[in-house]
Amino acid sequence: MDDFFSGFAELFAQYDVLAAFWVNIQLTFWAALLSLVLGTVLALMRISPIASLQWAGTAYVTIFRNTPLTIILTFMYLVVFSQLGITLTDDLNSTFFWFAVIGLSVYHAAFVCEAIRSGVNTVPVGQAEAARAIGLSFLPAARLVILPQAFRGAIAPLGNTLIALLKNSTVAVAASVATETSSLMRTMIEFRPDLMVAIFLLFAVGYVILVIPIGLGTTWLSQRLAVKR
Amino acid sequence: MDQTTSTTGQPAADSTADAPSSDRALGAPLVELKRVNKHFGALHVLQDIDLTVRKGEVLVVIGPSGSGKSTLCRAINRLETIDDGTITVDGKELPEEGKALAQLRAEVGMVFQSFNLFAHKTVLDNVTLGPRKVRGLSKKAAEEQARALLDRVGVGNQAGKMPAQLSGGQQQRVAIARALAMQPKVMLFDEPTSALDPEMINEVLDAMVALARDGMTMIVVTHEMGFARTAADRVVFMADGQIVEEAAPEEFFTAPKSERARDFLSKILTH
Ligand SMILES: Nc1ncnc2c1ncn2[C@@H]1O[C@H](COP(=O)(O)OP(=O)(O)OP(=O)(O)O)[C@@H](O)[C@H]1O
Ligand SMILES: [Mg+2]
């Protein structure tokens, strides 16, 4: 048993595990923000009265929800970066980081959109009709009446999307982000195969520790913010 | 109940003495429907509807379930589109979707059967939202107006509450205040009391009677005969998507001309 724990201590001493987790947290944070914005726009398109916008929103969601994330992130690296030569900053590492953020965002935006739409479905039609009846046109009605209630109804599915995003951020390695957890894990296993089980446990537990508060937090929030009807 | 609204107190009372049709001078046509048709699939819900409502007139629409009363009401502020015919409000034909339509809707107040107060906003914010965001009133001016209107319908002391904390009758009166806050030219009511417990019906009808007396043009779908007799200038009877009969309230209730109306009235009277 002592051996087992000293194994952990050794790993922590040898590798900067926390820094790796920090990279995934940052990827998740920025991708969550971007995908929330993009997902909200997509949800607005899908509930808008304009048929072409509805169609475009639906097409986006269908394409990105059904494409493996690895392919999107590899595309960012191999096509957008290598072939087209697009860079976001002078620093290569931060370019890869932001490509990963964009890849994660465009993918998860599809899920955010669907989460928000499920929230919109919790808002009775009468709310939208009352908003229109006082002279609010589509965007103000959505912004002032529909979305504030839809977001409250969508907290739980949004929380699930956030959890998926955090775990999926490990796929960022496909966009060449070499400092995040799954890359570090591979390195550690390569050099310390003797501590393989401890290494696996370390990362598994690390993610559980990050994910549990998100689940608890969203459950608490969705109850606290629930719209009373 | 905190009644500050009604001068009659009891609109359900049979008060032919102050029947409004006699002393109310009706103005120019305000809402005009010409040969309006509407289908829901194969169902012909509105069939060649011709209807004119004059400024200051209170029109009661009555008829069996499914006859198209709600559809008629909703078509007037284009919550429901029509297939053909024209609807004009104050001389302007209903615009297509867009800014002009939103503007028209702001001038047509609507009160729903299920209140539809914005569930995430306080009573006060429900009433100030339209004036601030559509009319561009300052927060202060909008709140002043809102408080006056809430007082007028007798729920001034509920301003800080959320809709779910109010009784149905109070919610419906807030909904009336919310519609009035847009200073509409005409108010549409779609069965405003039919979702209410019996003891709350009068507080809402009182507010509506008071509104009628203040000269508001109103189109009211209701089966409340007391209200129709007290406040209406005219009753329109609908059945199967058609206007079957139009008459002054007293005349309609005491001597309906059509068989359909006689049949319908005998059913609601035996309740
Ligand atoms: N959105 C819709 N889609 C299809 N059919 C509809 C729709 N709305 C109403 N109808 C149908 O149109 C007919 C008229 O409906 P409407 O709601 O106008 O009747 P109503 O006179 O208001 O009845 P009630 O007294 O029950 O409220 C009904 O048969 C109804 O089932
Ligand atoms: Mg109806």
Coordinates of C-alpha atoms and ligand atoms in Angstrom, one line a residue:
Chain A
M1 CA 0.0 0.0 0.0
D2 CA 2.8 2.4 0.9
D3 CA 4.4 1.6 -2.4
F4 CA 1.3 2.5 -4.1
F5 CA 1.1 5.9 -2.6
S6 CA 4.7 6.6 -3.0
G7 CA 4.1 5.8 -6.6
F8 CA 1.7 8.8 -6.8
A9 CA 4.1 11.0 -5.0
E10 CA 6.8 10.1 -7.4
L11 CA 4.6 10.8 -10.4
F12 CA 3.7 14.2 -9.0
A13 CA 7.3 15.0 -8.4
Q14 CA 8.4 13.9 -11.8
Y15 CA 5.6 15.4 -13.9
D16 CA 3.6 18.5 -13.7
V17 CA 0.2 16.8 -13.6
L18 CA -1.7 19.9 -12.4
A19 CA -0.4 22.0 -15.3
A20 CA -1.8 19.4 -17.7
F21 CA -5.2 19.5 -16.0
W22 CA -5.0 23.3 -16.1
V23 CA -4.6 23.2 -19.9
N24 CA -7.8 21.1 -20.2
I25 CA -9.6 23.4 -17.9
Q26 CA -8.6 26.4 -20.0
L27 CA -9.6 24.6 -23.2
T28 CA -12.9 23.7 -21.6
F29 CA -13.5 27.2 -20.4
W30 CA -12.9 29.0 -23.7
A31 CA -14.7 26.3 -25.7
A32 CA -17.7 26.4 -23.3
L33 CA -17.9 30.2 -23.8
L34 CA -17.6 30.1 -27.6
S35 CA -19.9 27.1 -28.0
L36 CA -22.5 28.8 -25.7
V37 CA -22.5 31.8 -28.0
L38 CA -22.5 29.8 -31.2
G39 CA -25.1 27.3 -29.8
T40 CA -27.4 30.2 -28.8
V41 CA -27.2 31.7 -32.3
L42 CA -27.9 28.3 -33.8
A43 CA -30.9 27.8 -31.5
L44 CA -32.2 31.2 -32.5
M45 CA -31.9 30.3 -36.1
R46 CA -33.8 27.0 -35.6
I47 CA -36.7 28.7 -33.8
S48 CA -36.8 31.8 -36.1
P49 CA -39.7 32.3 -38.4
I50 CA -37.3 32.5 -41.4
A51 CA -37.2 29.2 -43.3
S52 CA -33.7 29.5 -44.7
L53 CA -32.2 30.3 -41.3
Q54 CA -34.0 27.3 -39.8
W55 CA -32.6 25.1 -42.6
A56 CA -29.1 26.4 -42.0
G57 CA -29.3 25.8 -38.3
T58 CA -30.6 22.3 -38.8
A59 CA -27.9 21.5 -41.3
Y60 CA -25.2 22.7 -39.0
V61 CA -26.4 20.7 -36.1
T62 CA -26.9 17.5 -38.2
I63 CA -23.4 17.8 -39.7
F64 CA -21.4 18.6 -36.5
R65 CA -23.3 16.4 -34.2
N66 CA -22.6 13.4 -36.4
T67 CA -19.0 14.1 -37.1
P68 CA -16.4 12.5 -34.7
L69 CA -14.6 15.1 -32.7
T70 CA -11.3 13.6 -33.6
I71 CA -11.9 14.3 -37.3
I72 CA -12.8 17.9 -36.6
L73 CA -9.7 18.5 -34.5
T74 CA -7.5 16.7 -36.9
F75 CA -9.0 18.8 -39.7
M76 CA -8.1 21.9 -37.8
Y77 CA -4.5 20.8 -37.6
L78 CA -3.9 19.1 -40.9
V79 CA -6.1 21.2 -43.2
V80 CA -6.6 24.6 -41.6
F81 CA -3.1 24.9 -40.2
S82 CA -0.8 22.7 -42.3
Q83 CA -2.4 23.0 -45.7
L84 CA -3.9 26.4 -45.6
G85 CA -1.2 27.8 -43.4
I86 CA -3.5 29.8 -41.2
T87 CA -2.0 30.8 -37.9
L88 CA -3.7 32.6 -35.1
T89 CA -0.7 33.8 -33.2
D90 CA 3.1 33.8 -33.7
D91 CA 3.5 31.2 -31.0
L92 CA 2.9 27.8 -32.4
N93 CA 1.6 26.3 -29.1
S94 CA -1.0 29.0 -28.6
T95 CA -2.0 28.6 -32.2
F96 CA -2.7 24.9 -31.6
F97 CA -4.5 25.7 -28.4
W98 CA -6.9 28.1 -30.1
F99 CA -7.4 25.7 -33.0
A100 CA -8.4 23.1 -30.5
V101 CA -10.7 25.6 -28.8
I102 CA -12.4 26.4 -32.1
G103 CA -12.7 22.7 -33.0
L104 CA -14.2 21.9 -29.6
S105 CA -16.5 24.9 -29.9
V106 CA -18.0 24.2 -33.4
Y107 CA -18.6 20.6 -32.3
H108 CA -20.2 21.2 -28.9
A109 CA -22.2 24.2 -30.3
A110 CA -24.4 21.6 -32.0
F111 CA -25.1 20.0 -28.6
V112 CA -25.6 23.4 -26.9
C113 CA -28.1 24.3 -29.6
E114 CA -30.1 21.1 -28.9
A115 CA -29.9 21.7 -25.1
I116 CA -31.3 25.2 -25.5
R117 CA -34.0 24.0 -27.9
S118 CA -35.0 21.5 -25.2
G119 CA -35.2 24.5 -22.9
V120 CA -37.3 26.4 -25.4
N121 CA -39.7 23.5 -25.4
T122 CA -40.2 24.0 -21.6
V123 CA -41.5 27.5 -22.3
P124 CA -45.3 27.5 -23.1
V125 CA -46.3 28.9 -26.5
G126 CA -48.4 31.5 -24.7
Q127 CA -45.2 33.2 -23.5
A128 CA -44.1 33.9 -27.1
E129 CA -47.7 34.9 -28.1
A130 CA -47.9 37.3 -25.2
A131 CA -44.5 38.8 -26.2
R132 CA -45.6 39.2 -29.8
A133 CA -48.9 40.6 -28.7
I134 CA -47.3 43.6 -26.9
G135 CA -45.4 44.4 -30.0
L136 CA -42.0 42.7 -29.5
S137 CA -40.6 41.3 -32.8
F138 CA -38.7 38.0 -33.0
L139 CA -35.3 39.0 -31.6
P140 CA -36.5 41.1 -28.7
A141 CA -39.1 38.5 -27.8
A142 CA -36.4 35.8 -27.9
R143 CA -34.0 37.9 -25.9
L144 CA -36.4 39.2 -23.2
V145 CA -38.9 36.5 -22.8
I146 CA -38.1 33.1 -24.4
L147 CA -34.3 32.6 -23.9
P148 CA -34.2 33.7 -20.2
Q149 CA -36.8 31.0 -19.5
A150 CA -35.3 28.5 -21.9
F151 CA -31.9 28.8 -20.3
R152 CA -33.3 28.0 -16.9
G153 CA -35.0 24.9 -18.4
A154 CA -31.8 23.9 -20.2
I155 CA -29.4 24.1 -17.3
A156 CA -29.3 20.3 -16.8
P157 CA -28.7 19.4 -20.4
L158 CA -26.2 22.3 -20.7
G159 CA -24.4 20.8 -17.7
N160 CA -24.2 17.5 -19.4
T161 CA -22.8 19.1 -22.5
L162 CA -20.2 20.9 -20.3
I163 CA -19.2 17.6 -18.7
A164 CA -18.8 16.0 -22.2
L165 CA -16.8 19.0 -23.3
L166 CA -14.4 18.7 -20.4
K167 CA -13.8 15.1 -21.1
N168 CA -13.6 15.6 -24.8
S169 CA -11.0 18.3 -24.3
T170 CA -8.5 15.4 -24.0
V171 CA -9.0 14.9 -27.8
A172 CA -7.3 18.3 -28.2
V173 CA -4.1 16.2 -28.7
A174 CA -5.4 15.6 -32.2
A175 CA -5.0 19.3 -32.8
S176 CA -1.4 19.0 -31.6
V177 CA -2.0 20.4 -28.1
A178 CA 0.8 18.4 -26.5
T179 CA 0.6 19.8 -23.0
E180 CA -2.9 18.5 -22.0
T181 CA -3.7 15.5 -19.9
S182 CA -4.0 12.7 -22.4
S183 CA -0.6 13.6 -24.0
L184 CA 1.0 13.8 -20.6
M185 CA -0.6 10.4 -19.7
R186 CA 0.9 8.8 -22.7
T187 CA 4.3 10.2 -21.9
M188 CA 4.1 9.0 -18.3
I189 CA 3.1 5.5 -19.4
E190 CA 5.9 5.4 -21.8
F191 CA 8.5 6.3 -19.2
R192 CA 7.0 4.8 -16.1
P193 CA 5.3 1.6 -17.2
D194 CA 6.0 0.3 -13.7
L195 CA 3.4 2.7 -12.4
M196 CA 0.8 2.2 -15.1
V197 CA -2.1 1.5 -12.8
A198 CA -1.4 4.6 -10.6
I199 CA -1.1 6.7 -13.8
F200 CA -4.5 5.6 -15.0
L201 CA -6.1 6.1 -11.6
L202 CA -4.5 9.5 -11.3
F203 CA -6.2 10.8 -14.4
A204 CA -9.5 9.1 -13.9
V205 CA -9.8 10.4 -10.3
G206 CA -8.6 13.9 -11.5
Y207 CA -11.5 14.0 -14.0
V208 CA -14.0 12.7 -11.5
I209 CA -13.0 15.4 -9.1
L210 CA -13.5 18.0 -11.9
V211 CA -16.8 16.6 -13.2
I212 CA -18.7 16.0 -9.9
P213 CA -18.9 19.6 -8.9
I214 CA -20.3 20.5 -12.4
G215 CA -23.0 17.9 -12.0
L216 CA -23.9 19.0 -8.5
G217 CA -23.7 22.7 -9.4
T218 CA -26.0 22.4 -12.4
T219 CA -28.5 20.3 -10.5
W220 CA -28.6 22.9 -7.7
L221 CA -28.8 25.8 -10.2
S222 CA -31.6 24.2 -12.3
Q223 CA -33.6 23.8 -9.1
R224 CA -32.9 27.2 -7.8
L225 CA -33.6 29.0 -11.1
A226 CA -36.6 26.9 -12.2
V227 CA -39.4 29.2 -13.5
K228 CA -42.5 28.8 -11.3
R229 CA -45.6 28.6 -13.4
Chain B
M1 CA -61.0 41.9 -2.6
D2 CA -59.4 45.1 -3.3
Q3 CA -61.9 46.6 -5.7
T4 CA -61.0 50.0 -6.9
T5 CA -62.2 49.6 -10.4
S6 CA -65.9 49.1 -10.8
T7 CA -68.6 51.5 -10.6
T8 CA -71.2 48.9 -10.9
G9 CA -69.7 46.3 -8.5
Q10 CA -71.9 43.6 -9.9
P11 CA -71.7 43.3 -13.6
A12 CA -73.6 40.1 -13.5
A13 CA -76.6 42.1 -12.4
D14 CA -79.3 42.6 -14.9
S15 CA -79.1 46.3 -15.4
T16 CA -81.0 47.3 -18.5
A17 CA -81.4 50.8 -17.1
D18 CA -77.9 51.7 -18.1
A19 CA -77.5 49.7 -21.2
P20 CA -74.5 51.3 -22.9
S21 CA -75.8 51.2 -26.4
S22 CA -78.2 54.0 -25.7
D23 CA -75.7 56.6 -24.4
R24 CA -72.5 55.7 -26.2
A25 CA -71.7 57.6 -29.3
L26 CA -69.8 55.2 -31.6
G27 CA -67.0 56.6 -33.8
A28 CA -65.5 55.6 -37.1
P29 CA -64.8 52.0 -38.0
L30 CA -61.7 50.9 -36.2
V31 CA -61.4 47.2 -36.9
E32 CA -62.8 45.9 -40.2
L33 CA -62.8 42.4 -41.5
K34 CA -63.8 41.8 -45.1
R35 CA -64.6 38.4 -46.5
V36 CA -62.0 36.8 -44.3
N37 CA -61.3 33.1 -44.8
K38 CA -59.1 30.7 -42.9
H39 CA -58.5 27.0 -43.0
F40 CA -56.8 24.6 -40.7
G41 CA -56.0 21.9 -43.2
A42 CA -59.4 20.8 -44.5
L43 CA -61.3 22.6 -41.7
H44 CA -62.8 25.9 -42.8
V45 CA -62.6 27.8 -39.5
L46 CA -63.4 31.3 -40.7
Q47 CA -65.9 31.5 -43.6
D48 CA -66.3 34.8 -45.4
I49 CA -66.3 36.8 -42.2
D50 CA -67.4 40.4 -42.5
L51 CA -67.3 42.4 -39.3
T52 CA -66.9 46.0 -38.4
V53 CA -66.1 47.3 -35.0
R54 CA -66.4 51.0 -34.4
K55 CA -64.3 53.2 -32.2
G56 CA -65.6 52.9 -28.6
E57 CA -67.7 49.9 -29.4
V58 CA -67.8 46.8 -27.1
L59 CA -68.4 43.7 -29.1
V60 CA -69.1 40.3 -27.5
V61 CA -68.5 37.2 -29.6
I62 CA -70.3 34.2 -28.4
G63 CA -70.7 30.7 -29.9
P64 CA -70.2 27.0 -29.4
S65 CA -66.7 25.4 -28.8
G66 CA -64.8 25.1 -32.1
S67 CA -66.8 27.8 -33.9
G68 CA -63.7 29.9 -34.6
K69 CA -64.0 32.6 -32.0
S70 CA -60.4 32.3 -30.8
T71 CA -59.2 32.1 -34.4
L72 CA -61.1 35.3 -35.2
C73 CA -59.6 37.1 -32.2
R74 CA -56.1 35.9 -33.0
A75 CA -56.4 36.8 -36.6
I76 CA -57.0 40.4 -35.7
N77 CA -53.5 40.8 -34.4
R78 CA -52.1 38.2 -36.8
L79 CA -51.2 35.6 -34.2
E80 CA -53.1 33.6 -36.8
T81 CA -52.6 34.3 -40.5
I82 CA -55.6 34.3 -42.8
D83 CA -55.9 32.7 -46.2
D84 CA -57.8 35.5 -48.0
G85 CA -59.9 38.6 -47.3
T86 CA -58.6 41.8 -45.5
I87 CA -58.3 42.9 -42.0
T88 CA -57.7 46.5 -41.3
V89 CA -57.1 48.2 -37.9
D90 CA -57.6 52.0 -37.9
G91 CA -57.5 52.1 -41.7
K92 CA -54.3 50.1 -42.0
E93 CA -54.3 46.6 -43.4
L94 CA -52.4 44.1 -41.3
P95 CA -48.8 44.1 -42.4
E96 CA -46.7 40.9 -43.1
E97 CA -44.3 39.8 -40.4
G98 CA -41.7 42.4 -39.5
K99 CA -41.4 45.8 -37.8
A100 CA -44.7 47.1 -39.1
L101 CA -46.6 44.1 -37.8
A102 CA -44.9 44.4 -34.4
Q103 CA -46.0 48.1 -34.4
L104 CA -49.6 47.1 -35.2
R105 CA -49.6 44.5 -32.4
A106 CA -48.5 47.1 -30.0
E107 CA -51.7 49.0 -30.8
V108 CA -53.9 46.0 -30.4
G109 CA -54.1 44.7 -26.8
M110 CA -54.6 41.1 -26.2
V111 CA -55.8 39.2 -23.1
F112 CA -55.5 35.5 -23.1
Q113 CA -57.6 32.8 -21.5
S114 CA -54.5 31.5 -19.7
F115 CA -53.2 35.0 -18.7
N116 CA -49.7 34.3 -20.2
L117 CA -47.9 36.6 -17.8
F118 CA -44.1 36.4 -18.3
A119 CA -43.3 33.8 -15.7
H120 CA -39.7 35.0 -15.0
K121 CA -40.6 38.6 -14.4
T122 CA -42.3 40.4 -11.6
V123 CA -45.8 41.9 -12.0
L124 CA -44.3 45.4 -12.4
D125 CA -41.8 44.2 -15.0
N126 CA -44.5 42.4 -16.9
V127 CA -46.3 45.7 -17.3
T128 CA -43.2 47.9 -18.0
L129 CA -41.6 45.5 -20.5
G130 CA -43.6 46.6 -23.6
P131 CA -43.6 50.3 -22.9
R132 CA -39.8 50.3 -22.3
K133 CA -38.7 48.0 -25.1
V134 CA -41.3 48.8 -27.8
R135 CA -42.3 52.4 -26.9
G136 CA -39.0 53.5 -25.6
L137 CA -40.3 54.9 -22.3
S138 CA -37.8 55.5 -19.5
K139 CA -37.8 53.0 -16.6
K140 CA -39.2 55.7 -14.4
A141 CA -42.0 56.8 -16.7
A142 CA -42.9 53.2 -17.5
E143 CA -43.0 52.3 -13.8
E144 CA -45.2 55.2 -12.9
Q145 CA -47.6 54.3 -15.6
A146 CA -47.5 50.7 -14.6
R147 CA -48.3 51.4 -11.0
A148 CA -51.2 53.6 -12.0
L149 CA -52.6 50.8 -14.2
L150 CA -52.1 48.2 -11.6
D151 CA -54.0 50.4 -9.1
R152 CA -56.7 50.9 -11.7
V153 CA -57.3 47.1 -12.0
G154 CA -57.0 46.7 -8.2
V155 CA -53.6 44.9 -7.9
G156 CA -51.4 47.8 -7.1
N157 CA -50.1 46.0 -3.9
Q158 CA -48.9 43.0 -5.9
A159 CA -46.3 44.9 -8.0
G160 CA -43.2 43.2 -6.6
K161 CA -44.5 39.6 -6.8
M162 CA -43.9 36.9 -9.3
P163 CA -47.0 35.8 -11.4
A164 CA -47.0 32.3 -9.9
Q165 CA -47.6 33.9 -6.5
L166 CA -50.9 35.5 -7.6
S167 CA -54.4 34.1 -7.8
G168 CA -55.8 33.5 -11.3
G169 CA -58.0 36.6 -11.0
Q170 CA -55.1 38.8 -10.0
Q171 CA -53.0 37.4 -12.8
Q172 CA -55.7 38.2 -15.3
R173 CA -56.0 41.7 -14.0
V174 CA -52.2 42.1 -14.3
A175 CA -52.5 40.8 -17.9
I176 CA -55.1 43.5 -18.6
A177 CA -52.8 46.2 -17.1
R178 CA -50.0 44.8 -19.3
A179 CA -52.1 45.2 -22.4
L180 CA -53.3 48.7 -21.4
A181 CA -49.8 49.8 -20.8
M182 CA -49.2 49.8 -24.6
Q183 CA -52.1 52.3 -24.9
P184 CA -53.8 50.2 -27.4
K185 CA -56.6 51.4 -29.8
V186 CA -58.5 48.2 -29.3
M187 CA -58.4 45.4 -26.7
L188 CA -59.1 41.7 -27.6
F189 CA -60.2 39.3 -24.9
D190 CA -60.3 35.6 -25.6
E191 CA -62.4 34.0 -22.9
P192 CA -60.7 36.0 -20.1
T193 CA -62.6 34.4 -17.3
S194 CA -63.1 30.8 -18.4
A195 CA -59.9 29.6 -16.7
L196 CA -60.9 31.2 -13.4
D197 CA -62.4 29.8 -10.3
P198 CA -66.0 31.2 -10.0
E199 CA -65.2 33.5 -7.1
M200 CA -62.6 35.3 -9.2
I201 CA -64.7 35.9 -12.3
N202 CA -66.3 39.1 -11.1
E203 CA -63.1 40.9 -10.1
V204 CA -61.9 40.5 -13.7
L205 CA -65.3 41.3 -15.3
D206 CA -65.4 44.4 -13.1
A207 CA -62.2 45.6 -14.5
M208 CA -63.4 45.0 -18.0
V209 CA -66.7 46.8 -17.4
A210 CA -64.8 49.8 -16.0
L211 CA -62.6 49.7 -19.1
A212 CA -65.7 49.7 -21.4
R213 CA -67.1 52.7 -19.5
D214 CA -63.9 54.6 -20.1
G215 CA -64.6 54.2 -23.8
M216 CA -62.1 51.5 -24.8
T217 CA -62.9 49.6 -28.0
M218 CA -63.2 46.0 -27.0
I219 CA -63.8 42.7 -28.7
V220 CA -64.6 40.1 -26.1
V221 CA -65.1 36.4 -26.6
T222 CA -67.0 35.3 -23.5
H223 CA -70.0 33.3 -22.4
E224 CA -70.6 35.7 -19.5
M225 CA -74.1 37.0 -20.3
G226 CA -74.0 39.4 -17.4
F227 CA -71.0 41.1 -18.9
A228 CA -72.6 41.1 -22.3
R229 CA -75.7 42.7 -21.0
T230 CA -73.9 45.3 -18.9
A231 CA -71.2 46.3 -21.2
A232 CA -71.7 45.2 -24.7
D233 CA -73.1 47.3 -27.5
R234 CA -73.5 44.3 -29.8
V235 CA -73.4 40.5 -29.6
V236 CA -72.1 38.4 -32.5
F237 CA -73.0 34.8 -32.5
M238 CA -70.7 32.4 -34.4
A239 CA -71.2 28.8 -35.4
D240 CA -69.1 26.6 -37.7
G241 CA -66.8 29.5 -38.7
Q242 CA -69.7 31.8 -39.7
I243 CA -71.3 34.8 -38.2
V244 CA -74.9 33.5 -37.8
E245 CA -76.5 36.4 -35.9
E246 CA -75.7 39.9 -34.8
A247 CA -77.9 41.9 -32.4
A248 CA -78.0 44.2 -29.4
P249 CA -77.4 42.1 -26.2
E250 CA -80.9 42.3 -24.8
E251 CA -82.4 41.4 -28.1
F252 CA -80.0 38.5 -28.7
F253 CA -80.5 36.9 -25.2
T254 CA -84.2 37.4 -25.0
A255 CA -85.2 36.8 -28.6
P256 CA -82.6 35.1 -30.7
K257 CA -83.6 34.9 -34.3
S258 CA -81.7 31.8 -35.5
E259 CA -82.3 28.2 -34.5
R260 CA -78.6 27.7 -33.8
A261 CA -78.5 30.6 -31.4
R262 CA -81.7 29.5 -29.6
D263 CA -80.3 26.0 -29.3
F264 CA -76.9 27.3 -28.0
L265 CA -78.5 29.7 -25.5
S266 CA -80.8 26.9 -24.1
K267 CA -77.7 24.9 -23.5
I268 CA -75.7 27.5 -21.6
L269 CA -78.7 28.7 -19.7
T270 CA -79.4 25.3 -18.2
H271 CA -75.9 25.2 -16.7
Ligands
LIG1 N1 -53.6 25.5 -34.7 C1 -54.6 24.8 -35.1 N2 -54.4 23.7 -35.9 C2 -55.5 23.0 -36.3 N3 -56.7 23.2 -36.0 C3 -57.0 24.2 -35.1 C4 -55.9 25.0 -34.6 N4 -56.5 25.9 -33.8 C5 -57.8 25.7 -33.8 N5 -58.1 24.7 -34.6 C6 -59.4 24.2 -34.9 O1 -60.2 25.2 -35.4 C7 -61.5 25.2 -34.9 C8 -61.8 26.5 -34.3 O2 -61.0 26.8 -33.2 P1 -61.2 28.0 -32.2 O3 -60.1 27.8 -31.2 O4 -61.1 29.2 -33.0 O5 -62.6 27.8 -31.7 P2 -63.3 28.5 -30.5 O6 -64.6 29.0 -31.0 O7 -62.4 29.5 -29.9 O8 -63.6 27.3 -29.5 P3 -63.5 27.3 -27.9 O9 -64.8 27.8 -27.4 O10 -63.4 25.8 -27.6 O11 -62.3 28.1 -27.4 C9 -61.6 24.1 -33.9 O12 -62.2 23.0 -34.5 C10 -60.2 23.8 -33.6 O13 -60.0 22.4 -33.3
MG2 MG -61.4 29.6 -28.0

